[in-house]
Tab-separated table of C-alpha atoms in Angstrom:
chain	number	residue	atom	x	y	z
A	1	MET	CA	75.881	25.545	-5.485
A	2	LYS	CA	73.523	26.633	-8.224
A	3	ILE	CA	73.985	27.779	-11.794
A	4	ARG	CA	73.373	31.524	-11.740
A	5	ALA	CA	73.248	31.719	-15.535
A	6	VAL	CA	73.804	29.855	-18.759
A	7	THR	CA	74.871	32.632	-21.127
A	8	VAL	CA	75.130	32.296	-24.899
A	9	GLY	CA	77.296	34.777	-26.761
A	10	LEU	CA	76.201	35.495	-30.315
A	11	ASP	CA	76.223	38.123	-33.038
A	12	LEU	CA	72.892	39.889	-32.604
A	13	PRO	CA	71.077	40.573	-35.886
A	14	VAL	CA	71.544	44.152	-37.186
A	15	PRO	CA	69.783	46.228	-38.403
A	16	HIS	CA	66.751	43.943	-38.725
A	17	VAL	CA	65.931	41.818	-35.683
A	18	THR	CA	65.412	38.304	-37.027
A	19	THR	CA	63.384	36.372	-34.464
A	20	SER	CA	64.558	32.966	-35.716
A	21	VAL	CA	68.021	33.720	-34.283
A	22	PHE	CA	66.541	34.091	-30.814
A	23	ASP	CA	64.286	31.057	-31.174
A	24	GLU	CA	67.277	28.870	-32.080
A	25	VAL	CA	69.301	30.034	-29.075
A	26	ALA	CA	66.265	29.669	-26.812
A	27	SER	CA	65.912	26.040	-27.919
A	28	PHE	CA	69.527	25.381	-26.959
A	29	LEU	CA	69.035	27.085	-23.585
A	30	ARG	CA	65.986	24.941	-22.852
A	31	ASP	CA	68.017	21.815	-23.656
A	32	ALA	CA	70.838	23.084	-21.448
A	33	THR	CA	68.502	23.766	-18.543
A	34	GLN	CA	67.050	20.271	-18.835
A	35	ALA	CA	70.496	18.641	-19.060
A	36	PHE	CA	71.789	20.446	-15.984
A	37	SER	CA	68.592	19.722	-14.088
A	38	GLN	CA	69.023	16.025	-14.792
A	39	ALA	CA	72.516	16.325	-13.300
A	40	GLY	CA	71.007	17.832	-10.146
A	41	LEU	CA	71.955	21.437	-10.924
A	42	GLU	CA	69.390	24.224	-10.752
A	43	VAL	CA	69.612	26.837	-13.518
A	44	GLN	CA	68.394	30.180	-12.171
A	45	THR	CA	68.462	32.214	-15.401
A	46	THR	CA	69.209	31.999	-19.118
A	47	ARG	CA	70.941	34.894	-20.859
A	48	ILE	CA	72.382	36.054	-24.175
A	49	ALA	CA	75.127	38.574	-24.922
A	50	GLY	CA	75.984	40.424	-28.103
A	51	ALA	CA	79.376	41.483	-29.388
A	52	ASP	CA	81.296	44.745	-29.133
A	53	LEU	CA	78.897	47.504	-30.197
A	54	GLY	CA	81.315	49.722	-32.125
A	55	GLN	CA	80.267	48.686	-35.630
A	56	THR	CA	76.620	48.326	-34.613
A	57	ILE	CA	76.510	51.908	-33.377
A	58	ASP	CA	78.218	53.107	-36.552
A	59	ALA	CA	75.638	51.247	-38.656
A	60	LEU	CA	72.550	52.241	-36.681
A	61	GLY	CA	73.328	55.829	-35.799
A	62	ASP	CA	70.270	57.265	-34.048
A	63	GLY	CA	68.569	53.894	-34.355
A	64	LEU	CA	70.402	52.253	-31.434
A	65	LYS	CA	67.631	52.763	-28.890
A	66	PRO	CA	64.750	51.382	-31.010
A	67	TRP	CA	66.984	48.493	-32.138
A	68	ALA	CA	67.736	47.666	-28.494
A	69	ALA	CA	64.024	47.759	-27.635
A	70	GLU	CA	63.181	45.436	-30.527
A	71	THR	CA	66.033	43.107	-29.570
A	72	GLU	CA	64.809	43.018	-25.978
A	73	HIS	CA	61.291	42.209	-27.175
A	74	ALA	CA	62.586	39.322	-29.303
A	75	THR	CA	64.592	38.043	-26.327
A	76	ARG	CA	61.562	38.010	-24.050
A	77	GLU	CA	59.283	36.496	-26.692
A	78	ALA	CA	61.752	33.629	-27.125
A	79	GLY	CA	61.628	32.937	-23.384
A	80	ILE	CA	65.191	34.059	-22.614
A	81	ASP	CA	65.509	35.801	-19.244
A	82	TYR	CA	68.147	38.488	-19.812
A	83	LEU	CA	70.029	40.202	-22.626
A	84	SER	CA	73.271	42.157	-22.916
A	85	ILE	CA	73.384	44.056	-26.201
A	86	GLY	CA	77.190	44.216	-25.832
A	87	ARG	CA	79.978	46.614	-24.952
A	88	ILE	CA	80.329	50.253	-26.045
A	89	PRO	CA	83.921	51.226	-26.972
A	90	ALA	CA	85.517	54.194	-25.207
A	91	ARG	CA	85.647	56.209	-28.448
A	92	GLN	CA	81.835	56.264	-28.458
A	93	HIS	CA	81.512	57.828	-25.016
A	94	ALA	CA	78.839	60.260	-26.257
A	95	ILE	CA	76.473	57.288	-26.696
A	96	VAL	CA	76.976	56.373	-23.050
A	97	ARG	CA	76.426	59.965	-21.958
A	98	ASP	CA	73.286	60.565	-24.025
A	99	VAL	CA	71.656	57.226	-24.866
A	100	VAL	CA	72.417	54.575	-22.238
A	101	ALA	CA	70.152	55.904	-19.488
A	102	PRO	CA	67.081	56.362	-21.728
A	103	LEU	CA	67.743	52.977	-23.365
A	104	LEU	CA	67.915	51.102	-20.061
A	105	SER	CA	65.068	53.067	-18.506
A	106	ALA	CA	62.798	51.965	-21.353
A	107	GLY	CA	63.583	48.268	-20.823
A	108	THR	CA	63.467	45.652	-18.092
A	109	VAL	CA	65.868	42.845	-19.109
A	110	VAL	CA	68.298	44.668	-21.424
A	111	ASN	CA	71.874	45.263	-20.200
A	112	VAL	CA	74.876	47.080	-21.651
A	113	SER	CA	78.474	47.803	-20.658
A	114	ALA	CA	81.010	50.497	-21.471
A	115	ASP	CA	84.758	50.055	-21.967
A	116	LEU	CA	86.732	52.503	-19.819
A	117	LEU	CA	89.978	51.880	-21.693
A	118	GLU	CA	91.088	53.475	-24.953
A	119	GLY	CA	94.486	52.496	-26.305
A	120	GLY	CA	95.175	50.638	-23.071
A	121	LEU	CA	94.701	53.758	-20.921
A	122	PRO	CA	91.713	54.983	-18.867
A	123	SER	CA	89.479	57.338	-20.854
A	124	ILE	CA	88.581	60.473	-18.918
A	125	ALA	CA	85.742	61.180	-21.354
A	126	MET	CA	84.258	57.699	-20.935
A	127	ALA	CA	84.543	57.859	-17.131
A	128	ALA	CA	82.632	61.156	-17.181
A	129	ALA	CA	80.035	59.716	-19.545
A	130	CYS	CA	79.487	56.684	-17.305
A	131	ALA	CA	79.044	58.975	-14.300
A	132	THR	CA	76.390	60.966	-16.170
A	133	ALA	CA	74.538	57.801	-17.179
A	134	VAL	CA	74.588	56.399	-13.652
A	135	LYS	CA	73.252	59.627	-12.135
A	136	HIS	CA	70.406	59.654	-14.668
A	137	LEU	CA	69.568	55.985	-14.034
A	138	ALA	CA	69.472	56.641	-10.297
A	139	HIS	CA	66.501	58.941	-10.856
A	140	SER	CA	64.847	57.489	-13.964
A	141	THR	CA	64.490	53.899	-12.714
A	142	ASP	CA	62.771	52.555	-9.590
A	143	GLN	CA	65.140	53.010	-6.617
A	144	GLY	CA	67.969	53.381	-9.128
A	145	PHE	CA	67.961	49.679	-9.917
A	146	GLY	CA	68.500	50.362	-13.595
A	147	ASN	CA	72.139	50.747	-12.607
A	148	LEU	CA	72.271	46.988	-12.002
A	149	ARG	CA	71.967	46.619	-15.793
A	150	PHE	CA	74.892	48.888	-16.645
A	151	ALA	CA	78.605	48.263	-16.091
A	152	ALA	CA	81.703	50.348	-16.678
A	153	THR	CA	84.480	47.831	-17.351
A	154	ALA	CA	88.220	47.720	-17.955
A	155	SER	CA	90.328	44.801	-19.214
A	156	CYS	CA	87.323	42.476	-19.162
A	157	PRO	CA	87.635	39.538	-21.583
A	158	PRO	CA	84.796	38.375	-23.819
A	159	ASN	CA	82.583	35.412	-22.866
A	160	ILE	CA	81.943	36.517	-19.290
A	161	PRO	CA	78.618	34.847	-18.369
A	162	PHE	CA	77.721	37.461	-15.744
A	163	LEU	CA	75.671	40.442	-16.909
A	164	PRO	CA	75.976	43.361	-17.469
A	165	ALA	CA	79.695	42.873	-18.239
A	166	ALA	CA	79.052	40.063	-20.745
A	167	TYR	CA	79.908	40.537	-24.423
A	168	HIS	CA	80.502	38.068	-27.251
A	169	VAL	CA	83.892	37.517	-28.867
A	170	GLY	CA	82.196	37.410	-32.293
A	171	GLY	CA	81.518	34.581	-34.700
A	172	ALA	CA	79.618	31.376	-33.986
A	173	PRO	CA	77.467	31.199	-30.831
A	174	ARG	CA	79.076	29.679	-27.736
A	175	PHE	CA	78.096	29.327	-24.097
A	176	ALA	CA	79.578	29.949	-20.671
A	177	ILE	CA	78.273	29.287	-17.186
A	178	ALA	CA	78.094	31.532	-14.115
A	179	VAL	CA	77.781	29.878	-10.702
A	180	GLN	CA	76.290	30.890	-7.368
A	181	ALA	CA	78.955	29.187	-5.287
A	182	ALA	CA	79.697	31.324	-2.243
A	183	ASP	CA	78.113	28.570	-0.154
A	184	VAL	CA	80.879	26.220	-1.339
A	185	ALA	CA	83.492	28.608	0.070
A	186	VAL	CA	81.581	29.038	3.344
A	187	ALA	CA	81.380	25.268	3.854
A	188	ALA	CA	85.040	24.773	2.937
A	189	LEU	CA	86.309	27.397	5.372
A	190	SER	CA	83.958	26.862	8.312
A	191	GLY	CA	85.709	25.215	11.229
A	192	THR	CA	89.166	25.289	9.634
A	193	GLY	CA	90.696	26.725	12.816
A	194	GLY	CA	93.199	28.855	10.961
A	195	MET	CA	94.490	30.172	7.657
A	196	SER	CA	97.337	27.747	7.030
A	197	ASP	CA	95.586	25.427	4.524
A	198	ILE	CA	92.615	27.465	3.306
A	199	GLU	CA	93.819	27.606	-0.301
A	200	ASP	CA	94.066	23.824	-0.630
A	201	ARG	CA	90.672	23.361	1.049
A	202	LEU	CA	89.098	25.796	-1.382
A	203	VAL	CA	90.653	24.162	-4.443
A	204	ASP	CA	89.349	20.754	-3.376
A	205	ALA	CA	85.889	22.148	-2.579
A	206	PHE	CA	85.491	24.045	-5.850
A	207	GLU	CA	86.720	21.124	-7.978
A	208	THR	CA	84.407	18.676	-6.218
A	209	ALA	CA	81.412	20.978	-6.640
A	210	VAL	CA	82.041	22.024	-10.244
A	211	GLU	CA	83.313	18.810	-11.891
A	212	PRO	CA	79.787	17.359	-12.412
A	213	LEU	CA	78.724	20.673	-13.980
A	214	GLU	CA	81.750	20.672	-16.282
A	215	ALA	CA	81.038	17.082	-17.355
A	216	SER	CA	77.449	17.961	-18.229
A	217	ALA	CA	78.575	21.078	-20.136
A	218	LEU	CA	81.102	19.101	-22.183
A	219	GLN	CA	78.448	16.538	-23.076
A	220	LEU	CA	76.109	19.381	-24.068
A	221	GLU	CA	78.862	20.826	-26.247
A	222	ALA	CA	79.286	17.514	-28.059
A	223	GLU	CA	75.555	17.042	-28.613
A	224	SER	CA	74.632	20.613	-29.586
A	225	GLY	CA	77.645	21.870	-31.492
A	226	TYR	CA	77.709	25.005	-29.321
A	227	PRO	CA	81.296	25.451	-28.049
A	228	PHE	CA	81.564	25.462	-24.246
A	229	VAL	CA	83.838	28.349	-23.241
A	230	GLY	CA	83.999	27.451	-19.570
A	231	VAL	CA	82.699	28.108	-16.070
A	232	ASP	CA	83.168	31.511	-14.465
A	233	LEU	CA	84.175	30.307	-11.009
A	234	SER	CA	83.640	33.694	-9.363
A	235	PRO	CA	81.627	32.496	-6.339
A	236	ALA	CA	78.532	34.681	-6.601
A	237	PRO	CA	76.679	34.979	-3.282
A	238	PHE	CA	73.039	34.925	-2.261
A	239	PRO	CA	71.735	37.326	0.425
A	240	SER	CA	71.805	34.849	3.299
A	241	ASP	CA	74.723	34.243	5.647
A	242	ASP	CA	75.225	30.614	4.595
A	243	ALA	CA	75.790	31.738	1.004
A	244	ALA	CA	77.685	34.999	1.605
A	245	ILE	CA	81.269	35.460	0.477
A	246	GLY	CA	81.704	37.828	3.433
A	247	ALA	CA	80.824	34.910	5.707
A	248	ALA	CA	83.438	32.735	3.973
A	249	ILE	CA	86.141	35.335	4.593
A	250	GLU	CA	85.165	35.610	8.251
A	251	ALA	CA	85.001	31.807	8.573
A	252	ALA	CA	88.640	31.679	7.512
A	253	GLY	CA	89.626	33.391	10.747
A	254	VAL	CA	89.120	37.093	10.031
A	255	GLU	CA	87.395	38.854	12.937
A	256	ARG	CA	85.073	40.677	10.548
A	257	PHE	CA	85.270	41.546	6.861
A	258	GLY	CA	87.498	44.604	6.626
A	259	ALA	CA	89.617	43.656	9.647
A	260	PRO	CA	93.292	42.689	9.295
A	261	GLY	CA	93.635	39.480	7.306
A	262	SER	CA	90.749	40.273	4.947
A	263	LEU	CA	93.044	41.176	2.062
A	264	TYR	CA	95.068	37.995	2.543
A	265	VAL	CA	91.982	35.766	2.463
A	266	ALA	CA	90.658	37.616	-0.602
A	267	ALA	CA	93.925	36.874	-2.389
A	268	MET	CA	93.849	33.217	-1.293
A	269	LEU	CA	90.301	32.784	-2.566
A	270	THR	CA	91.330	34.103	-5.959
A	271	ARG	CA	94.460	31.934	-6.068
A	272	ALA	CA	92.372	28.888	-5.229
A	273	ILE	CA	89.835	29.626	-7.975
A	274	ARG	CA	92.628	29.957	-10.536
A	275	ARG	CA	94.325	26.740	-9.414
A	276	THR	CA	91.269	24.618	-10.113
A	277	ARG	CA	91.557	22.105	-12.939
A	278	ILE	CA	88.302	23.242	-14.494
A	279	ARG	CA	87.702	24.821	-17.894
A	280	ARG	CA	87.322	28.428	-16.759
A	281	SER	CA	86.002	31.582	-18.388
A	282	GLY	CA	85.162	35.161	-17.517
A	283	PHE	CA	86.301	36.836	-14.320
A	284	SER	CA	87.041	33.664	-12.322
A	285	GLY	CA	88.062	35.764	-9.365
A	286	LEU	CA	86.636	36.835	-6.033
A	287	MET	CA	83.419	38.823	-6.418
A	288	LEU	CA	82.376	41.289	-3.681
A	289	PRO	CA	78.845	42.425	-4.639
A	290	VAL	CA	77.704	44.337	-1.567
A	291	LEU	CA	73.970	44.480	-2.285
A	292	GLU	CA	73.849	40.727	-3.008
A	293	ASP	CA	75.751	39.597	0.094
A	294	SER	CA	74.192	39.812	3.567
A	295	VAL	CA	77.518	39.946	5.444
A	296	LEU	CA	79.170	42.489	3.136
A	297	ALA	CA	76.025	44.642	3.342
A	298	ARG	CA	76.149	44.632	7.151
A	299	ARG	CA	79.837	45.522	7.226
A	300	MET	CA	79.308	48.354	4.721
A	301	GLY	CA	76.434	49.588	6.921
A	302	GLU	CA	78.775	49.716	9.888
A	303	CYS	CA	81.343	51.718	7.909
A	304	PRO	CA	79.793	53.136	4.721
A	305	SER	CA	83.001	54.911	3.626
A	306	ARG	CA	84.635	51.647	2.512
A	307	VAL	CA	84.356	52.048	-1.254
A	308	HIS	CA	88.096	52.479	-1.755
A	309	GLU	CA	88.778	49.667	0.706
A	310	LEU	CA	86.715	47.405	-1.558
A	311	LEU	CA	88.754	48.655	-4.497
A	312	LEU	CA	91.903	47.640	-2.624
A	313	TYR	CA	90.576	44.068	-2.375
A	314	SER	CA	89.682	44.204	-6.056
A	315	ALA	CA	93.352	44.760	-6.875
A	316	VAL	CA	94.087	41.193	-5.734
A	317	CYS	CA	90.826	39.417	-6.528
A	318	GLY	CA	90.255	39.976	-10.231
A	319	THR	CA	86.991	41.941	-10.172
A	320	GLY	CA	86.154	45.583	-9.536
A	321	LEU	CA	83.408	47.312	-7.572
A	322	ASP	CA	80.086	45.529	-7.886
A	323	THR	CA	76.606	46.588	-6.654
A	324	VAL	CA	78.069	49.051	-4.160
A	325	PRO	CA	75.541	51.444	-2.581
A	326	LEU	CA	76.541	55.085	-2.904
A	327	ALA	CA	75.005	58.252	-1.507
A	328	GLU	CA	72.267	59.713	-3.696
A	329	ASP	CA	73.962	63.109	-3.690
A	330	ILE	CA	77.339	61.815	-4.896
A	331	SER	CA	78.615	64.150	-7.609
A	332	GLU	CA	79.355	63.151	-11.188
A	333	SER	CA	82.973	64.173	-10.675
A	334	GLU	CA	83.271	61.806	-7.687
A	335	LEU	CA	81.721	58.988	-9.698
A	336	ALA	CA	84.050	59.660	-12.619
A	337	GLY	CA	86.996	59.533	-10.230
A	338	ILE	CA	85.877	56.133	-8.945
A	339	TYR	CA	85.652	54.836	-12.521
A	340	LEU	CA	89.143	56.099	-13.314
A	341	ASP	CA	90.456	54.376	-10.183
A	342	VAL	CA	88.763	51.120	-11.245
A	343	ALA	CA	90.204	51.413	-14.753
C-alpha cells in the first residue's frame, strides 16, 4: 500500500492570488510527507482543493480562467503537485460548457469538477454542458488526457482526497488521505478458495494496512493544528496485476471480471471498506478506474461495450464511472445520457 495523495482542502484566495497561502500549505505538506515516510509510507503526490466555486464565479465573472491560471502557477511554485480549483454548481452550467475545456487545456496540474445535481435532481443542462466540455478536451489536449482532470459528479461529499472530484467544505484548512491499496485486496483474497469469508478477510487486511497510517495522521493533526478528516479507503489500483482491483475480484473466485459473481464481490468489497474501524473520508467505496487497472483494461478490451455494466457495479460500490475509454466518435447526446444515468 502507498499513499496516493495527501490533499489539503482550503479556501483559495480570490480575487488576488496570495502566494503566502500556498507556501504555508506547502510547508505542511512537506512535513506530512516526511512524517509518513518515517512511518514507512510512500507519499506519491501532494494536492490542494478549493471550495465550491459558485461565489467565486459570481465574483470573478470573465476572470475565472486567468484566476485559475494564476492559482495553478502559485501551486506549482510552492512545490505542490496538483490542484483542484473546486466544484462548479449545476446552475452555472454555461461555465462548464464554455470555459472548462479552454481552462484545463491551458494548464497541466489544474483540475475542476461539475455538480450534476440541482435541487437534488439530475440537471439536463449540466449533463449537456459536461458532454460538450469532454468532447472539446478530447481534441484540445494530448490524446484527450485533459479529461482526466475533469469530473462530473453527483452526491459527492466534500473532503474527497482524490482529484478531480475533490472540493473543500469551506473554512479552516484540513487534510485527507487517498490510498493506493488494491494490492491489499489482492493479497487478502488470493488463495481464499471461495467467497464465504471474503468480507471478514478484507476488513482485517484493510485495518492492518491502514492503522499505522491513521496513527501517523492523528499525530500530524495534533502537531500541526490541521484537522485530519480521514482516509479515503477506496482501494486505488496501479496498472500491474498484483495491484489491480480487477485481479482482487477474480482472486475471490470470479472466473473473470464481468462474469457471474462480479457484482456480489464488488458489493462485499464496499461493505468491508465501510466496516473498517478507521477514520474514513471521501468515497470510501470500490473504485473501478479502467485505464489505471491492468485487469479491468483487458476485460474492457475483450468486451468494449461494458460501460453500463460498470455503472451497474457502481450502484453497489459507492463510486461512478472512472477513467473509462470511450469511442472518439461518441456523440454529445450519448455522453449527456451517460452523465444523467450516473447522476
